[in-house]
Amino acid sequence: MISQELNDKITRVGSGTPAGNLLRHYWQPAALVEELHASLPVAVNLLGERLALFRNDLGHWVLTARKTRSDEPIVYYPNADQIQILDDRPIYPAVEKNGVIFAYLNDSDPPDFPNFDCFRADESHVFAFKGLWECNWLQALEIGIDPAHASFLHRFLSDENAEDHYGKQFRDKVIQTNIPITHVLREYHCPEIDVEETNYGLKITALRHMNNGTTHVRITNQIFPEAICIPLSQEMTITQWHVPIDDENCYWYAMFTSFGEPINKQLMHAQRLKEHELPTYAPKKNRLNNYGYDPLEQKTQTYTGMGMDINVHDQWAVEGMGAIQDRTREHLGRSDKAIIRYRRILRKAIKALEMGDRTALPMHNNDQIKSIVGPLSNDTIALTDDWSGVSHRADLKRRAACSWDASIL
Amino acid sequence: MGCFNLVNIIPIEAKPFEDFVDGYFPLAVTLAHLLERRRFESALMVIRVAPIMDIPNLESMAPVPLHINPRYSGQIDWLVAAVHRPQPRLSAVISGWAQWHWNDILRGKVSRLPYSLRLAEPAYVRGVGFYPGNLHTCSLGYVRPVNTSSSVAVSTPNANPSDSSVNIEQFDTAECLCWNLNQKHFLEWFDRTTVQPWGCPYTPNVNNGSTELLLIEQRCADTWDAFISDTKAFT
């Protein structure tokens, strides 16, 4: 339970708010490159600001404020000729990174980008997409750093044919085994959770102790302030930001990164367009149609009865909390270790900015930021005594075989 | 030895730790649970930016309300406390320093945190724990002196003079960090003029002859960097 005052402090993102000020010290995903095929400028609603994205006279991407109507919807994609740029407003820098335009909504010098895999992989090995969730960014993030939820929310009552797993979360087999991830999550639902603070955020390890002295090891990451990096399959990871449109809506931006073959972007795009509307990237399953809930499916196939796309499960869980989760009524427990640890970093960073100490923010030391690589993110099964070594070696092996420079030394 | 005028410097067995405490119970109970779980007699620990509540007239073991009221909620920005649990008590004795604020401005900057203080959600803590033994201290209970080398020592006026013969020469006080384990009961508002936190070299004005001190050798500070850094956050 936290007070309404503190909840407001860590959730609201408008200009001049504590959390909004913090997020404005980090590069934010603002648009997909695939959205820029039409003429410019393009409308971008970000951190409560109504902006326009275009190229300046030097050909660089920039954002600035645009004129808005009072009845404008939260997610708004007008034609370029309907966008009126306001003069004398701050011009924010933006850069393109493997399919995503990142913007820095601050007049201070932006930090460098760390050497995360999603940024340094070849363009052929990264696929980017986004989706709309109608809720505050923080609850969208916090579900992603709760390793226990997957055993319930994403429980499949049987294991799908692994041949059909490409591009889908939790449908592959564990590295170097024939054991489906769905089996592990379903049968071992009470993970031991370890959380380690790193120079980029948190490394979160979920250990599911299995039979015969073996342990399933799933390593995920929280990248400060509002991203996660998690395994998708044996060869792919997802780096996913939860970017506020305003206080009550956010986009997830995902950069799928392959350590193996080039990504079949056409297939992954088609898979996701089955579930999303353009140009808003709003999910077709949503509150208005009960997220596709089917009682028969819930009885026989899935825990939620909401289909096989785990994004829908997460969307239902976080939107169901309300536009901004009422944390005056929450009761965190010991399995919420990563959330507890994350909020500590978040509150410390907000406090540091209130005291004028920008240097205390994670990933704000440009001398060190280029040395931030990875992060390690995989699923393995190991002898319990050597789980850490097995996970690390599997990561090194995958990196060594990678066609782009995935080295971490 | 260094140029210090400390009495009874006694190396003790100590272990750095990090952990999560559950909250909702009175803080003194929550921290007693931590000591019990880790088999510590006592600990020096630090908590940062943690939500707190102080619910009027709520029995210590009664369930907390489902909904927090802003009138009794707030946040600890920084808390460093010596904690020990005299047997057979269920709650710990806490003394130390903290900075905090209440959402109810009428509570103002009361100089002490109440005994009924609770963490409003589980919190992450860092600290150094001490194992039970026969060395009597004021703030850490009965801790275990060591015959082998240790990087941690207490300087306590309570010790029997014979205790201080243990390996005192092995402890290099010229290169140590010191924490003032004052005996004021429960947590006081941090005041720069009344506490001297970690310092190297040791500042003589801390040593008034009756103060109990925890000393950590500088050479092991790297190992305990995060803990020491947290304890220095508001100093």
XYZ file of C-alpha atoms in Angstrom:
644
model
C 0.000 0.000 0.000
C 1.311 3.386 -0.872
C -0.352 6.735 -0.466
C -2.179 8.402 -3.322
C 0.444 11.142 -3.229
C 3.246 8.649 -3.763
C 1.290 6.747 -6.398
C 0.778 9.990 -8.312
C 4.468 10.743 -7.971
C 5.599 7.499 -9.610
C 2.876 7.198 -12.263
C 1.965 10.612 -13.691
C 4.082 11.760 -16.595
C 3.030 15.246 -17.648
C 5.574 18.020 -17.958
C 6.741 19.067 -14.491
C 5.693 15.867 -12.724
C 8.387 13.875 -10.859
C 8.064 10.686 -12.948
C 7.564 12.714 -16.119
C 10.756 14.600 -15.382
C 12.601 11.331 -14.861
C 11.366 9.775 -18.106
C 12.377 12.950 -19.926
C 15.985 12.142 -18.989
C 15.901 8.979 -21.130
C 15.445 8.288 -24.834
C 11.838 7.300 -25.462
C 10.460 5.251 -28.365
C 8.272 7.708 -30.257
C 7.269 5.914 -33.478
C 7.989 2.890 -35.619
C 9.915 3.546 -38.803
C 7.142 1.707 -40.641
C 4.786 4.537 -39.627
C 6.869 7.078 -41.534
C 6.210 5.815 -45.032
C 3.454 8.376 -45.497
C 4.302 12.048 -45.848
C 5.687 14.030 -42.937
C 5.105 15.303 -40.332
C 3.629 12.466 -38.328
C 1.636 13.016 -35.130
C 3.262 11.602 -31.991
C 1.546 11.635 -28.604
C 4.174 11.046 -25.956
C 4.407 11.750 -22.212
C 1.203 13.772 -22.337
C 2.557 16.030 -25.089
C 1.026 16.376 -28.550
C 3.969 16.451 -30.911
C 4.871 16.243 -34.580
C 7.784 14.231 -35.939
C 9.601 15.428 -39.039
C 13.065 15.999 -40.514
C 14.707 19.407 -39.969
C 16.709 21.315 -42.577
C 19.739 19.138 -41.860
C 17.734 15.979 -42.442
C 17.754 15.027 -38.771
C 14.668 13.667 -37.057
C 13.125 16.143 -34.591
C 9.886 16.577 -32.675
C 8.073 19.684 -31.622
C 4.639 20.670 -30.368
C 1.683 20.754 -32.751
C -1.683 22.451 -32.608
C -4.397 20.227 -31.108
C -8.175 20.193 -31.013
C -9.982 19.827 -27.710
C -11.889 16.795 -29.009
C -8.811 15.074 -30.382
C -8.662 11.377 -29.457
C -5.816 10.088 -27.299
C -4.433 8.053 -30.162
C -4.575 10.268 -33.220
C -3.119 9.755 -36.664
C -4.165 12.644 -38.908
C -2.846 13.172 -42.393
C 0.287 15.269 -42.660
C -1.592 18.225 -44.148
C -3.802 18.358 -41.039
C -0.832 18.812 -38.703
C 0.036 22.380 -37.754
C 3.383 22.810 -36.080
C 3.570 25.423 -33.323
C 6.400 27.935 -33.538
C 8.664 28.911 -30.665
C 8.309 25.585 -28.906
C 11.225 23.384 -27.869
C 12.685 21.212 -30.618
C 13.475 17.731 -29.348
C 16.091 15.477 -30.987
C 15.185 12.056 -32.339
C 17.196 9.187 -33.810
C 16.430 5.995 -35.675
C 17.497 2.674 -34.157
C 16.682 -0.574 -35.947
C 13.107 0.230 -36.844
C 12.251 2.561 -33.969
C 12.470 6.356 -33.694
C 13.693 7.368 -30.249
C 13.120 10.901 -28.942
C 14.630 12.850 -26.083
C 12.094 15.284 -24.624
C 14.463 17.442 -22.652
C 16.701 20.427 -23.288
C 19.652 18.846 -21.459
C 22.300 16.823 -23.272
C 20.924 13.331 -23.938
C 22.841 10.310 -22.652
C 24.477 7.951 -25.139
C 22.714 4.725 -26.071
C 24.050 1.656 -24.294
C 25.291 -1.260 -26.379
C 22.196 -3.375 -25.938
C 21.802 -6.209 -28.436
C 18.671 -4.675 -29.967
C 20.665 -1.567 -30.910
C 23.844 -3.203 -32.211
C 22.368 -6.181 -34.061
C 22.178 -5.947 -37.839
C 18.957 -4.448 -39.148
C 18.113 -7.832 -40.700
C 18.086 -9.384 -37.222
C 15.754 -6.914 -35.506
C 12.009 -6.573 -35.975
C 10.058 -3.797 -34.263
C 6.369 -3.546 -33.504
C 4.119 -1.785 -31.016
C 0.715 -2.134 -29.387
C -1.693 0.053 -27.474
C -2.675 -0.626 -23.874
C -5.259 1.570 -22.208
C -3.596 1.963 -18.828
C -0.765 3.707 -17.057
C 2.769 2.833 -18.123
C 3.947 1.662 -14.677
C 1.483 -1.196 -14.257
C 2.268 -2.231 -17.832
C 5.947 -2.401 -16.904
C 5.478 -4.110 -13.552
C 3.745 -7.158 -14.992
C 6.843 -7.703 -17.106
C 9.134 -7.890 -14.080
C 7.001 -10.387 -12.181
C 8.468 -13.813 -13.045
C 5.729 -15.713 -11.207
C 2.790 -14.434 -13.237
C 3.690 -16.452 -16.339
C 2.872 -19.740 -14.581
C -0.703 -18.612 -14.121
C -1.667 -15.908 -16.586
C 0.108 -17.608 -19.494
C -0.658 -21.194 -18.496
C -1.476 -23.465 -21.427
C -3.204 -26.665 -20.404
C -1.413 -28.638 -23.127
C 1.782 -28.123 -25.104
C 1.437 -26.816 -28.651
C 3.318 -28.331 -31.551
C 6.702 -26.658 -31.261
C 7.031 -26.548 -35.060
C 4.595 -23.654 -34.984
C 6.432 -21.595 -32.374
C 8.182 -19.052 -34.607
C 7.724 -15.489 -33.391
C 5.570 -16.520 -30.444
C 6.321 -16.073 -26.752
C 6.552 -19.134 -24.457
C 5.991 -21.613 -27.315
C 9.556 -22.831 -27.932
C 11.473 -25.604 -26.195
C 14.110 -24.861 -23.577
C 17.606 -24.551 -25.070
C 19.247 -27.951 -25.702
C 16.209 -29.892 -24.455
C 12.916 -31.253 -25.757
C 10.998 -29.727 -22.888
C 8.422 -27.109 -23.920
C 8.467 -23.872 -21.932
C 4.723 -24.246 -21.508
C 5.315 -27.515 -19.632
C 7.839 -25.910 -17.272
C 5.628 -22.912 -16.493
C 2.577 -25.086 -15.928
C 4.148 -27.758 -13.742
C 6.519 -25.630 -11.674
C 4.565 -22.556 -10.733
C 6.365 -21.323 -7.643
C 9.757 -19.986 -8.753
C 12.562 -18.958 -6.476
C 13.276 -15.370 -7.497
C 16.616 -13.612 -7.294
C 17.005 -9.940 -8.128
C 20.353 -8.281 -8.734
C 20.872 -4.558 -9.247
C 22.990 -3.838 -12.317
C 24.363 -0.805 -14.132
C 21.303 -0.811 -16.421
C 18.554 -1.737 -13.943
C 17.804 -5.217 -12.656
C 18.765 -8.759 -13.580
C 15.881 -11.009 -12.555
C 16.422 -14.756 -12.216
C 13.528 -17.163 -11.793
C 14.542 -20.654 -10.698
C 11.995 -23.435 -11.084
C 13.419 -26.458 -9.330
C 12.410 -29.596 -11.226
C 12.835 -33.304 -10.703
C 16.149 -35.161 -10.571
C 18.198 -32.238 -9.272
C 17.607 -30.025 -12.263
C 16.419 -26.434 -12.376
C 14.812 -24.330 -15.066
C 16.542 -20.961 -15.182
C 14.824 -17.985 -16.777
C 16.772 -14.749 -16.828
C 14.970 -11.518 -17.627
C 15.921 -7.896 -17.133
C 14.496 -4.551 -16.197
C 16.178 -1.789 -18.173
C 15.718 1.517 -16.397
C 13.409 3.318 -16.494
C 10.631 1.553 -18.376
C 11.896 -1.349 -20.489
C 12.348 -5.073 -20.076
C 14.536 -7.564 -21.921
C 13.220 -11.137 -21.923
C 13.705 -14.338 -23.932
C 11.206 -14.973 -26.732
C 12.639 -18.258 -27.982
C 15.957 -20.068 -28.237
C 17.248 -17.607 -30.810
C 15.313 -14.416 -30.060
C 14.962 -11.896 -27.244
C 12.442 -9.099 -26.827
C 13.441 -5.670 -25.577
C 10.213 -3.916 -24.778
C 9.494 -0.379 -23.587
C 6.222 0.702 -21.969
C 5.966 4.242 -23.201
C 3.393 6.653 -21.794
C 1.108 8.324 -24.298
C -0.375 10.114 -21.314
C -1.183 9.142 -17.705
C -3.798 6.574 -18.708
C -2.550 5.084 -21.975
C 0.701 3.619 -23.184
C 2.291 1.863 -26.114
C 4.529 -1.161 -25.774
C 7.371 -0.948 -28.265
C 9.127 -4.258 -28.826
C 12.437 -4.867 -30.589
C 12.671 -8.590 -31.379
C 16.347 -9.483 -31.749
C 17.631 -12.665 -33.353
C 20.951 -14.296 -32.459
C 20.399 -16.882 -35.192
C 18.882 -16.490 -38.628
C 17.716 -13.136 -40.007
C 14.185 -12.457 -38.792
C 11.271 -13.368 -41.022
C 9.791 -9.904 -40.622
C 6.974 -10.513 -43.062
C 5.714 -13.442 -41.013
C 6.109 -11.684 -37.655
C 4.384 -8.582 -39.003
C 1.505 -10.650 -40.367
C 1.151 -12.512 -37.050
C 0.808 -9.233 -35.197
C -1.499 -7.580 -37.710
C -3.962 -10.394 -37.065
C -4.198 -9.046 -33.538
C -3.895 -5.273 -34.088
C -5.613 -2.480 -36.017
C -3.709 0.109 -38.003
C -2.890 2.958 -37.817
C -3.498 2.999 -34.066
C -1.930 -0.405 -33.294
C -4.896 -0.975 -30.996
C -5.517 -4.645 -30.122
C -8.523 -6.239 -31.780
C -9.252 -8.064 -28.541
C -10.038 -5.484 -25.909
C -12.360 -4.412 -23.127
C -15.252 -3.900 -25.537
C -15.304 -7.548 -26.646
C -14.268 -9.048 -23.288
C -10.783 -9.717 -24.662
C -12.244 -12.603 -26.655
C -13.035 -14.534 -23.485
C -14.300 -18.052 -24.195
C -15.342 -20.206 -21.202
C -14.879 -23.425 -23.164
C -11.317 -22.472 -24.064
C -10.675 -21.623 -20.420
C -11.896 -25.078 -19.435
C -9.801 -26.971 -21.940
C -6.892 -24.900 -23.256
C -5.778 -21.765 -21.430
C -5.894 -20.285 -17.944
C -7.524 -17.065 -19.117
C -9.717 -18.319 -21.958
C -8.489 -15.369 -23.972
C -6.633 -17.086 -26.767
C -3.053 -18.087 -27.459
C -1.537 -14.605 -27.764
C 0.007 -13.858 -24.392
C -0.072 -10.130 -25.104
C -3.851 -10.297 -24.718
C -3.498 -11.974 -21.318
C -1.148 -9.248 -20.124
C -3.327 -6.533 -21.635
C -6.391 -7.843 -19.785
C -4.449 -8.079 -16.520
C -3.048 -4.551 -16.620
C -6.079 -2.803 -18.103
C -8.285 -4.601 -15.596
C -6.548 -2.739 -12.776
C -8.048 0.524 -13.998
C -6.525 3.401 -15.890
C -4.043 4.025 -13.075
C -3.656 1.168 -10.621
C -4.888 2.135 -7.163
C -1.809 1.261 -5.161
C -3.399 2.519 -1.945
C -5.114 -0.884 -1.970
C -2.330 -3.196 -3.095
C -0.478 -5.627 -0.852
C 2.828 -6.688 -2.328
C 4.322 -9.976 -1.180
C 7.685 -11.709 -1.318
C 7.206 -12.904 -4.905
C 7.064 -9.217 -5.868
C 10.789 -8.848 -5.155
C 11.596 -7.366 -8.536
C 8.782 -4.837 -8.319
C 9.902 -3.825 -4.833
C 13.482 -3.462 -5.975
C 12.449 -1.571 -9.114
C 10.339 0.915 -7.186
C 13.259 1.532 -4.891
C 15.418 2.512 -7.877
C 12.571 4.573 -9.302
C 11.994 6.482 -6.069
C 15.733 6.979 -5.577
C 16.060 8.381 -9.090
C 13.099 10.709 -8.604
C 14.579 11.843 -5.305
C 17.963 12.428 -6.945
C 16.396 14.629 -9.619
C 14.462 16.550 -6.969
C 17.821 17.241 -5.344
C 19.303 18.278 -8.679
C 21.651 15.321 -8.946
C 21.314 14.044 -12.504
C 24.564 12.095 -12.208
C 22.877 9.681 -9.797
C 20.542 8.378 -12.514
C 21.211 4.913 -13.907
C 22.888 4.926 -17.353
C 23.799 8.600 -17.214
C 27.548 8.223 -17.075
C 28.653 8.444 -20.704
C 32.121 7.151 -19.803
C 30.580 3.849 -18.750
C 27.461 3.580 -20.845
C 29.136 2.058 -23.916
C 30.415 -0.748 -21.754
C 26.847 -1.757 -20.982
C 26.255 -4.736 -23.273
C 23.797 -7.567 -23.580
C 21.947 -8.150 -21.400
C 21.907 -11.892 -20.844
C 18.374 -13.165 -21.304
C 17.586 -16.848 -21.799
C 15.814 -20.001 -20.671
C 17.942 -22.996 -19.742
C 17.676 -26.193 -17.740
C 20.680 -27.056 -15.624
C 21.859 -29.204 -12.812
C 20.752 -27.250 -9.789
C 24.306 -26.924 -8.464
C 25.488 -25.260 -11.673
C 22.491 -23.273 -12.903
C 24.352 -19.998 -13.124
C 27.229 -21.470 -15.113
C 24.943 -23.273 -17.546
C 22.903 -20.164 -18.242
C 26.035 -18.101 -18.782
C 27.647 -20.670 -21.063
C 24.476 -21.018 -23.138
C 24.490 -17.268 -23.607
C 28.159 -17.240 -24.628
C 27.587 -20.085 -27.080
C 24.671 -18.279 -28.703
C 26.705 -15.086 -28.954
C 29.748 -16.849 -30.377
C 27.662 -18.313 -33.201
C 25.965 -15.024 -33.977
C 26.531 -13.369 -37.374
C 26.609 -9.869 -35.877
C 28.949 -8.766 -33.098
C 27.168 -10.004 -30.007
C 30.297 -10.270 -27.886
C 30.061 -9.190 -24.277
C 33.718 -9.191 -23.282
C 47.262 0.892 16.070
C 46.271 4.226 14.687
C 46.098 7.519 16.532
C 42.809 6.808 18.217
C 41.702 7.090 21.742
C 39.093 4.396 21.616
C 38.356 2.014 24.417
C 37.876 -1.692 24.144
C 38.112 -2.235 20.406
C 36.959 -5.787 19.945
C 36.860 -7.615 16.600
C 33.553 -9.399 16.139
C 32.051 -11.876 13.717
C 29.994 -10.088 11.099
C 28.344 -10.841 7.780
C 27.084 -8.419 5.125
C 23.638 -9.223 3.782
C 20.808 -8.023 1.606
C 17.235 -9.134 1.999
C 13.579 -8.240 1.662
C 11.443 -7.565 4.707
C 7.716 -8.052 4.553
C 6.238 -4.877 5.950
C 2.671 -4.423 7.262
C 3.698 -5.558 10.761
C 5.210 -2.972 13.134
C 8.754 -2.291 11.962
C 10.177 -3.638 15.221
C 8.434 -6.968 14.556
C 9.379 -7.008 10.871
C 13.046 -6.500 11.694
C 12.917 -9.092 14.469
C 11.671 -11.561 11.847
C 14.679 -10.691 9.704
C 17.116 -11.288 12.566
C 15.441 -14.601 13.378
C 15.468 -15.774 9.765
C 19.174 -15.034 9.430
C 20.102 -16.248 12.920
C 21.559 -12.850 13.775
C 21.715 -11.427 17.255
C 21.672 -7.942 15.812
C 22.423 -5.926 12.718
C 23.188 -2.491 11.388
C 20.908 -1.995 8.399
C 19.842 0.614 5.917
C 16.495 1.156 4.210
C 16.007 3.665 1.387
C 12.925 5.368 -0.059
C 10.389 3.040 1.559
C 6.679 3.835 2.036
C 5.600 3.859 5.706
C 2.396 4.082 7.706
C 1.465 4.719 11.305
C -2.115 3.648 11.923
C -3.634 5.121 15.093
C -4.934 2.686 17.695
C -4.097 -0.426 15.689
C -2.972 -3.342 17.835
C 0.484 -4.529 16.884
C -0.711 -7.920 15.615
C -4.016 -6.757 14.143
C -4.485 -6.891 10.368
C -3.754 -3.682 8.533
C -6.614 -2.016 6.652
C -7.090 -2.887 2.999
C -6.789 0.753 2.046
C -4.147 3.212 3.157
C -5.238 6.606 4.361
C -3.067 9.613 3.483
C -3.406 10.881 7.044
C -1.121 8.157 8.307
C 1.145 7.461 5.355
C 4.551 8.733 4.415
C 7.978 7.712 3.195
C 11.330 6.989 4.736
C 13.949 8.504 2.493
C 16.866 7.076 4.437
C 17.147 5.037 7.594
C 20.207 3.555 9.249
C 19.503 1.585 12.389
C 21.118 -0.710 14.872
C 18.640 -3.478 15.532
C 18.748 -6.195 18.117
C 16.219 -8.486 19.709
C 16.610 -9.168 23.403
C 15.266 -12.678 24.082
C 12.494 -13.605 24.601
C 10.941 -10.463 23.069
C 9.074 -10.757 19.784
C 10.035 -7.297 18.652
C 13.398 -5.711 18.055
C 14.967 -2.726 19.741
C 15.799 -0.121 17.144
C 18.028 2.902 17.404
C 19.510 5.075 14.753
C 18.920 7.886 12.360
C 16.557 8.542 9.544
C 15.041 11.100 7.234
C 11.351 10.779 6.460
C 8.217 12.709 5.667
C 4.524 12.244 6.428
C 1.859 13.154 3.923
C -0.052 14.865 6.712
C 1.850 18.100 7.042
C 0.354 18.620 10.509
C 2.627 15.869 11.736
C 5.469 18.066 10.632
C 8.999 17.052 11.282
C 8.432 15.251 14.537
C 11.862 14.384 15.761
C 11.183 10.703 16.352
C 9.518 7.954 14.440
C 6.810 6.226 16.481
C 7.100 2.708 17.913
C 3.988 1.816 15.950
C 5.724 2.567 12.636
C 5.113 0.029 9.839
C 6.490 -0.384 6.365
C 3.570 0.048 3.972
C 4.969 -2.494 1.532
C 7.838 -4.985 1.598
C 11.223 -3.317 1.437
C 14.717 -4.158 0.319
C 17.351 -3.816 3.031
C 21.116 -3.941 3.115
C 23.117 -4.444 6.251
C 25.736 -6.176 8.290
C 24.618 -8.835 10.740
C 26.206 -9.989 13.977
C 26.031 -13.469 15.438
C 25.130 -14.220 19.056
C 27.978 -14.447 21.536
C 29.049 -13.352 24.985
C 30.272 -9.811 24.349
C 27.803 -7.371 25.832
C 27.199 -4.212 23.810
C 24.749 -1.382 24.321
C 23.137 -1.334 20.875
C 23.890 -4.739 19.380
C 23.074 -7.087 22.229
C 25.452 -9.966 22.954
C 27.692 -10.433 19.935
C 30.469 -12.886 19.142
C 34.098 -11.785 19.507
C 36.477 -13.560 17.172
C 39.893 -15.004 17.725
C 40.718 -14.918 14.057
C 41.118 -11.818 11.987
C 37.999 -9.755 11.385
C 37.411 -6.565 9.451
C 34.694 -5.452 11.830
C 34.942 -4.405 15.455
C 32.998 -2.630 18.123
C 34.308 -0.101 20.522
C 32.025 -0.320 23.495
C 32.158 0.981 27.030
C 30.233 -2.105 28.133
C 32.942 -4.628 27.421
C 34.805 -6.424 30.078
C 38.438 -5.263 29.840
C 39.538 -8.844 29.351
C 37.492 -9.000 26.128
C 39.605 -6.335 24.505
C 42.699 -8.455 24.602
C 41.349 -10.463 21.693
C 43.314 -9.704 18.592
C 43.170 -6.010 19.114
C 46.464 -5.524 17.340
C 45.075 -7.112 14.215
C 42.497 -4.420 13.742
C 43.889 -1.448 11.849
C 41.959 1.483 13.206
C 44.049 3.905 11.200
C 42.143 2.859 8.106
C 38.624 2.296 9.225
C 35.126 3.631 8.819
C 33.187 4.310 11.983
C 29.508 4.403 12.731
C 28.191 5.960 15.893
C 25.884 3.424 17.548
C 24.217 5.880 19.841
C 21.975 4.546 22.534
C 19.011 6.830 21.933
C 16.039 4.613 21.683
C 14.152 4.321 18.420
C 14.793 6.365 15.361
C 15.585 10.021 15.485
C 15.436 12.601 12.774
C 18.814 12.808 11.140
C 20.661 15.933 12.128
C 24.054 16.696 10.688
C 25.137 18.419 13.851
C 24.492 15.523 16.159
C 25.729 12.492 14.300
C 29.053 11.686 12.782
C 28.606 8.900 10.285
C 31.225 6.892 8.520
C 34.416 8.844 8.415
C 37.987 8.204 7.578
C 40.086 9.216 9.252
C 38.096 8.927 12.413
C 37.038 12.292 13.786
C 37.973 12.661 17.450
C 34.875 14.658 18.393
C 32.765 11.555 17.971
C 34.616 9.843 20.740
C 33.192 11.162 23.971
C 34.239 8.131 25.928
C 30.749 6.758 26.349
C 29.681 6.329 22.744
C 29.557 2.921 21.178
C 31.086 2.649 17.734
C 31.066 0.121 14.924
C 34.298 0.045 12.953
C 34.851 -1.476 9.531
C 38.302 -1.669 8.060
C 38.653 0.383 4.923
C 40.308 -2.479 3.053
C 37.064 -4.435 3.002
C 34.932 -1.456 2.117
C 34.829 -2.485 -1.530
C 33.055 -5.697 -0.611
C 30.488 -3.709 1.304
C 30.413 -0.789 -1.063
C 26.655 -0.752 -1.712
C 25.813 -0.925 1.989
C 28.269 1.792 2.957
C 27.168 3.931 0.040
C 23.547 3.657 1.184
C 24.450 4.599 4.725
C 26.194 7.700 3.425
C 23.319 8.752 1.204
C 22.170 11.623 3.351
C 25.338 12.522 5.167
